[in-house]
CSV table of C-alpha atoms and ligand atoms in Angstrom, one decimal:
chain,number,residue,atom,x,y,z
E,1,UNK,CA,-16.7,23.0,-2.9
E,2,UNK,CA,-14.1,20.6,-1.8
E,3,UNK,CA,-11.0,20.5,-4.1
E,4,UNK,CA,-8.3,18.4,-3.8
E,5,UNK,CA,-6.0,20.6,-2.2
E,6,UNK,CA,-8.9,20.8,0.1
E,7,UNK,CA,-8.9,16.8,0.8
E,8,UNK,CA,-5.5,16.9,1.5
E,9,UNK,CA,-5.2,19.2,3.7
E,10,UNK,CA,-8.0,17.7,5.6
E,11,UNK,CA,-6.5,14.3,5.2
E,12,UNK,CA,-3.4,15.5,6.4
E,13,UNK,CA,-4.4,17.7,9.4
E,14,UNK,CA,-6.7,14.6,10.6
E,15,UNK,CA,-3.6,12.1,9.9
E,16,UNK,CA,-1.8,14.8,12.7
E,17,UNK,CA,-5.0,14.7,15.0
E,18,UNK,CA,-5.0,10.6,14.9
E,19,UNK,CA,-1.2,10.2,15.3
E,20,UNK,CA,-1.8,12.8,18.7
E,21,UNK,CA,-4.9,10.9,19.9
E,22,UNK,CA,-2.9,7.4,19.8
E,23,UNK,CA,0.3,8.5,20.8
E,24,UNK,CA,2.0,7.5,17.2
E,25,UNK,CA,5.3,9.7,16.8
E,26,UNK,CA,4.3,12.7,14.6
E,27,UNK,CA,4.7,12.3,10.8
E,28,UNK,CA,5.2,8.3,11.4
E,29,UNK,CA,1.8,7.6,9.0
E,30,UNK,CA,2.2,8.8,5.5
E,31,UNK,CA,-0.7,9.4,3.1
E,32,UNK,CA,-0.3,6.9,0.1
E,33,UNK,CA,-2.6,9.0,-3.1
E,34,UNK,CA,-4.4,6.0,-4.6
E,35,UNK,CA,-4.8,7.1,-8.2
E,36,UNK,CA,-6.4,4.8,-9.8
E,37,UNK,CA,-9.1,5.5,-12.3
E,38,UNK,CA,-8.0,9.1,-12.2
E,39,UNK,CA,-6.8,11.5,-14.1
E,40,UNK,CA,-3.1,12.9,-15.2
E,41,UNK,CA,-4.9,15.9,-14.2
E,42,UNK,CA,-5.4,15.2,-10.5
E,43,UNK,CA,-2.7,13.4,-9.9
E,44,UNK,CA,-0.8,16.7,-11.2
E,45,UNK,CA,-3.3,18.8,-9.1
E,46,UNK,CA,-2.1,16.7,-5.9
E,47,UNK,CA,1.8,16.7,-7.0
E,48,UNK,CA,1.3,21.1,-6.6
E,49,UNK,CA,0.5,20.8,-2.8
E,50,UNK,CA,3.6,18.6,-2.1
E,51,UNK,CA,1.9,14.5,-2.8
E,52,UNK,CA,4.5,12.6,-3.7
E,53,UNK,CA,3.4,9.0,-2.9
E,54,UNK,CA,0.8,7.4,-5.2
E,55,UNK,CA,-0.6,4.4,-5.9
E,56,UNK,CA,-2.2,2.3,-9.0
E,57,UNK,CA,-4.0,-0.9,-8.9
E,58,UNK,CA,-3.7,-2.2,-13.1
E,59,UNK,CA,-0.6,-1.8,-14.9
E,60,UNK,CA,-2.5,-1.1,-18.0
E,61,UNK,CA,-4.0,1.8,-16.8
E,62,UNK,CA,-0.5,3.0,-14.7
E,63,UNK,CA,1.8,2.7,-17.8
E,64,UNK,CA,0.5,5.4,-19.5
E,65,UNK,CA,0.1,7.7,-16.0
E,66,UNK,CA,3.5,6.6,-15.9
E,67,UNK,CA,4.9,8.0,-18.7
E,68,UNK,CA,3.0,11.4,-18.6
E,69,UNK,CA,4.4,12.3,-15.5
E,70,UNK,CA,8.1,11.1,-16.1
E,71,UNK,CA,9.4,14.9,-15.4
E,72,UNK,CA,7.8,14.2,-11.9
E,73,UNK,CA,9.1,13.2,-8.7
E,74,UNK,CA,6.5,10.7,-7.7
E,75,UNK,CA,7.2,7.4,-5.5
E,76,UNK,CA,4.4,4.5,-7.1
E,77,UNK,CA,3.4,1.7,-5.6
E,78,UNK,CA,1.4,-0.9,-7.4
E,79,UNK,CA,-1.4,-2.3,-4.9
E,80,UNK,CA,-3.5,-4.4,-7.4
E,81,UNK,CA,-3.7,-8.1,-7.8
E,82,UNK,CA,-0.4,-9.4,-9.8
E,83,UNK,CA,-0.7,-10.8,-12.9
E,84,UNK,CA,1.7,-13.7,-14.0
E,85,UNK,CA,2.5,-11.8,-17.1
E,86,UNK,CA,2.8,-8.5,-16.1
E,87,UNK,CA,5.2,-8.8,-13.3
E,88,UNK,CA,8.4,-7.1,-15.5
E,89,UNK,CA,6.9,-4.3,-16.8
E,90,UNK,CA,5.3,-3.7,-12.6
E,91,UNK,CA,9.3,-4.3,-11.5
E,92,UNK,CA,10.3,-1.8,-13.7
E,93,UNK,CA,8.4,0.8,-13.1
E,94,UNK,CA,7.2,0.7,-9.6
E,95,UNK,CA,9.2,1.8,-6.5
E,96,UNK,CA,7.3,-0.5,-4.4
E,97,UNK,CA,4.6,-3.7,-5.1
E,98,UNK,CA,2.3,-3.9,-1.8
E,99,UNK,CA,0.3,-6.4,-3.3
E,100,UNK,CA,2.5,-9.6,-3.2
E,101,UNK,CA,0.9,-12.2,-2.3
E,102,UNK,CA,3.1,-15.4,-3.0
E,103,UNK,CA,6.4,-16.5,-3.9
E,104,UNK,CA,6.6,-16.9,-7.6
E,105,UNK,CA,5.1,-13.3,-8.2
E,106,UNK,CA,8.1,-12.3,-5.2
E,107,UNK,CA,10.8,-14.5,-7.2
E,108,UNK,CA,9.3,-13.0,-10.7
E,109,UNK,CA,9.3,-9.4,-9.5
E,110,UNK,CA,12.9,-10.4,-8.1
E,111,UNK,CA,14.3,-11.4,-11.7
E,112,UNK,CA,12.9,-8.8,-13.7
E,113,UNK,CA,13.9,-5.5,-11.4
E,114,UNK,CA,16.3,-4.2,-13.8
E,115,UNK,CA,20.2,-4.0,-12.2
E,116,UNK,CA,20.5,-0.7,-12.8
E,117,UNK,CA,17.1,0.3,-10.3
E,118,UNK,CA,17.9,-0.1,-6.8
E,119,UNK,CA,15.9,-2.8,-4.9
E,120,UNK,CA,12.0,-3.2,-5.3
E,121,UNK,CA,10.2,-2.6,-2.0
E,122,UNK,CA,7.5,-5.0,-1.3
E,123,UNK,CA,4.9,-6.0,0.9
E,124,UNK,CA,3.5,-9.1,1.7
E,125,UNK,CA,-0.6,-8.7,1.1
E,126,UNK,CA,-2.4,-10.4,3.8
E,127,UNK,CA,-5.3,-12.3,3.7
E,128,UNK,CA,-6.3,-11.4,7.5
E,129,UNK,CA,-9.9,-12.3,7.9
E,130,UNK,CA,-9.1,-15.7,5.6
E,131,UNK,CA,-11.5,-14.8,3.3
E,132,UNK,CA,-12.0,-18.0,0.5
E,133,UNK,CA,-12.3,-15.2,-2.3
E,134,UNK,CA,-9.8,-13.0,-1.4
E,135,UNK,CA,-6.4,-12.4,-2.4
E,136,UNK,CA,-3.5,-12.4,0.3
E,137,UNK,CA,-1.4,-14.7,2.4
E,138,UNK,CA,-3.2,-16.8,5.3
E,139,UNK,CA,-1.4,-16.2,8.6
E,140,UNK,CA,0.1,-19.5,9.3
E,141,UNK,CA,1.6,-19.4,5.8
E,142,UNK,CA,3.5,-15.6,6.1
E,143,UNK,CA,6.4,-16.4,8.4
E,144,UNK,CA,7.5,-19.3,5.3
E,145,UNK,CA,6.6,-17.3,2.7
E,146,UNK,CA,8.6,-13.9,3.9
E,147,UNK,CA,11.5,-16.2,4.9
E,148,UNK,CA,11.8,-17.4,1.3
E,149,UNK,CA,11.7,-13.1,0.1
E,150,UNK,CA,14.4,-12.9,2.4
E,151,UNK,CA,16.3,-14.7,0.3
E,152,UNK,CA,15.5,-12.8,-3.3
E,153,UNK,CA,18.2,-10.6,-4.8
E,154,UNK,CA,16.5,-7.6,-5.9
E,155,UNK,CA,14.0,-7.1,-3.5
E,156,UNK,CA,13.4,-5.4,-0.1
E,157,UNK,CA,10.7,-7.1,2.0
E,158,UNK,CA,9.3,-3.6,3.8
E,159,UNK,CA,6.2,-4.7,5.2
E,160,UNK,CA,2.8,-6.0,5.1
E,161,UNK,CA,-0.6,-4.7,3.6
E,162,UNK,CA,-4.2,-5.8,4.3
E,163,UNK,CA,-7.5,-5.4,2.8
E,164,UNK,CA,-9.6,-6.7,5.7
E,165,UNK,CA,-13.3,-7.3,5.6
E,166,UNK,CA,-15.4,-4.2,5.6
E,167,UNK,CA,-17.1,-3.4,8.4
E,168,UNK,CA,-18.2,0.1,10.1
E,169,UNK,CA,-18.2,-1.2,13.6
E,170,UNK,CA,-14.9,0.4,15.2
E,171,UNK,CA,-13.9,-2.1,17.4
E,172,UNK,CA,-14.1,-4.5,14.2
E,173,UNK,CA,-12.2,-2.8,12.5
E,174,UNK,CA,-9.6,-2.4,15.4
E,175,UNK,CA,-9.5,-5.9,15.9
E,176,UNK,CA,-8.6,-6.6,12.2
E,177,UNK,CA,-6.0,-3.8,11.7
E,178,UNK,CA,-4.7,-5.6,15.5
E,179,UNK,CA,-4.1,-8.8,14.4
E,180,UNK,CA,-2.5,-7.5,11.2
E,181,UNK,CA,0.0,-5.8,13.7
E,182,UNK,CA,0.5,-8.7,15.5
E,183,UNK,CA,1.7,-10.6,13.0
E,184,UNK,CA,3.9,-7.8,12.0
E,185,UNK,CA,5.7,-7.5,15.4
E,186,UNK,CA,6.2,-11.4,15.3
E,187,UNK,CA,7.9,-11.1,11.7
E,188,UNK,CA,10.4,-8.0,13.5
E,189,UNK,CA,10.6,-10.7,16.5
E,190,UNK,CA,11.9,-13.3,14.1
E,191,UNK,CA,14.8,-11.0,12.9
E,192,UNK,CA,13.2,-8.9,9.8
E,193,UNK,CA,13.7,-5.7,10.1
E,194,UNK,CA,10.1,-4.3,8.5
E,195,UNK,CA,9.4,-0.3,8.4
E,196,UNK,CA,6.4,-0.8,7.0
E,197,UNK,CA,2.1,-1.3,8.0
E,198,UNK,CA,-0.1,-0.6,5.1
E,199,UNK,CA,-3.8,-0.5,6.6
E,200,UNK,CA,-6.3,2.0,6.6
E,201,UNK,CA,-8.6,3.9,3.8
E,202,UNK,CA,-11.0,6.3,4.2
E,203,UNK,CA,-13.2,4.3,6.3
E,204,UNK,CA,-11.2,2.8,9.0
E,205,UNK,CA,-8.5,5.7,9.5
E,206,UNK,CA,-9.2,6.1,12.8
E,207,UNK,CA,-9.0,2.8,13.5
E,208,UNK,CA,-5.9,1.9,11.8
E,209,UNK,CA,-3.7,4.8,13.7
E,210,UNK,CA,-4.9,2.9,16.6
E,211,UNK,CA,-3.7,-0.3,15.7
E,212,UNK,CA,-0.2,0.6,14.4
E,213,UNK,CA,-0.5,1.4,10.3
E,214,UNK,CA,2.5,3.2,9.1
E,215,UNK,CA,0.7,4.3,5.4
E,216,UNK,CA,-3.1,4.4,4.9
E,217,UNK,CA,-4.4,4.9,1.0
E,218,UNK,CA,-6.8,7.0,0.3
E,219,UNK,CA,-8.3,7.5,-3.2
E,220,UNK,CA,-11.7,8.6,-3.3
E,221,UNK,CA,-11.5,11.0,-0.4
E,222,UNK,CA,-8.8,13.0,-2.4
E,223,UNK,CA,-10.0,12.8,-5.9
E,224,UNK,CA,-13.5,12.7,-5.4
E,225,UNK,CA,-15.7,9.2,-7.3
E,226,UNK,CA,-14.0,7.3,-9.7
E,227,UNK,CA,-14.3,7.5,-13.1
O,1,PLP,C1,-8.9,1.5,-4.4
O,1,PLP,C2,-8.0,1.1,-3.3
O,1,PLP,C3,-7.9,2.0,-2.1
O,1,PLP,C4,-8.5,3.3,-2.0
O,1,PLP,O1,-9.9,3.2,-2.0
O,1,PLP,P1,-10.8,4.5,-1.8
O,1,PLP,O2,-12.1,3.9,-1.4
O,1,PLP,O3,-10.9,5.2,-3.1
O,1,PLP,O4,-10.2,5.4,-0.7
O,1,PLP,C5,-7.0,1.5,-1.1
O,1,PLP,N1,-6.3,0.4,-1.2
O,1,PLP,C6,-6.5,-0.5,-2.2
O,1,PLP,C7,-5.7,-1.8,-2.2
O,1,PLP,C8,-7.3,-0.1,-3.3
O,1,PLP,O5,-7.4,-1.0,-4.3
């Protein structure tokens, strides 16, 4: 009967494996939670063996998550697409926003982050595979739109974050995560200093470590389906 104590401790012991195979310095990937459509319940269950990262993808649903677990020490990330009106309430209560994906939402999230929090981590979300109906930034548009964060008060551009196009076929998903990386190294190359790859979910783990990811997100593979 897997539990979640369970998952993690297989997430966490494969993470190890991965970072051994591809010759990543130990403890360099960590293991974002993604808790959305789950419970208080679990994400308390995954809080007692030591999670402390988690992430939500709708601010409705977050807030009240948000609020139960106050007491807690927990580090959330907002990865869901941004909307317009909800950007102060996400740059209040998020520690970082993976999911930016152009510059009003950056210069929004930038006005609204209270004075007294310290800065808002972002990421730039990625549109790598320049899918028409996804969200994300198209490659020839990131180096602009990261040099204009740069320039934002209260925010810290950490990294980027992809979604790329599913796939099962290793090397696909290998050469997706790669050019994600490659456009990473070419942001450091241009004088940003970034910390931070978000790639990788249950599917393409492997494949990810390969390529470079610094944080994969894993929800279902934890919690177990979605409510
Ligand atoms: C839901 C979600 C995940 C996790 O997906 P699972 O299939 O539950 O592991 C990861 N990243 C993003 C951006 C998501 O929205």
């Amino acid at each position: 009967m897997p539990t979640i104590k369970n998952n993690l401790f297989f997430l966490r012991n494969k993470i190890n494996e991965l970072e051994t195979k591809y010759s990543r310095t130990p403890g360099s990937v960590k293991l974002l939670a993604v808790s959305k459509n789950q419970s208080v319940a679990k994400i308390k269950e995954a809080i007692a063996c030591g999670q402390t990262v988690f992430g939500e993808s709708y601010w409705q649903e977050a807030s009240s998550k948000i609020d139960a677990l106050k007491e807690e020490k927990i580090e959330w990330h907002f990865i869901g697409s941004i909307q317009r009106n909800k950007t102060k309430h996400i740059a209040e209560n998020f520690n970082w926003v993976q999911s930016v994906d152009n510059i009003l939402i950056a210069k929004r999230l930038s006005e609204q982050r209270s004075n007294t929090l310290g800065h808002l981590n972002i990421c730039l979300q990625v549109n790598i595979g320049e899918e028409k109906t996804k969200s994300g930034i198209l490659p020839e548009e990131l180096l602009v739109t990261a040099k204009q964060c740069a320039g934002l008060p209260r925010i810290t551009l950490r990294g980027l974050m992809s979604i790329p196009k599913p796939t099962s076929d290793f090397f696909e998903q290998r050469k997706q995560f790669h050019l994600l990386k490659e456009l990473y190294d070419s942001l450091c190359n241009n004088g940003f200093s970034l910390d931070t790859l978000s790639m990788g979910m249950s599917d393409d783990i492997e494949a990810s470590i390969a390529e470079g990811s610094t944080l994969v997100r894993i929800g279902t593979a934890i919690f177990g389906e979605r409510a």
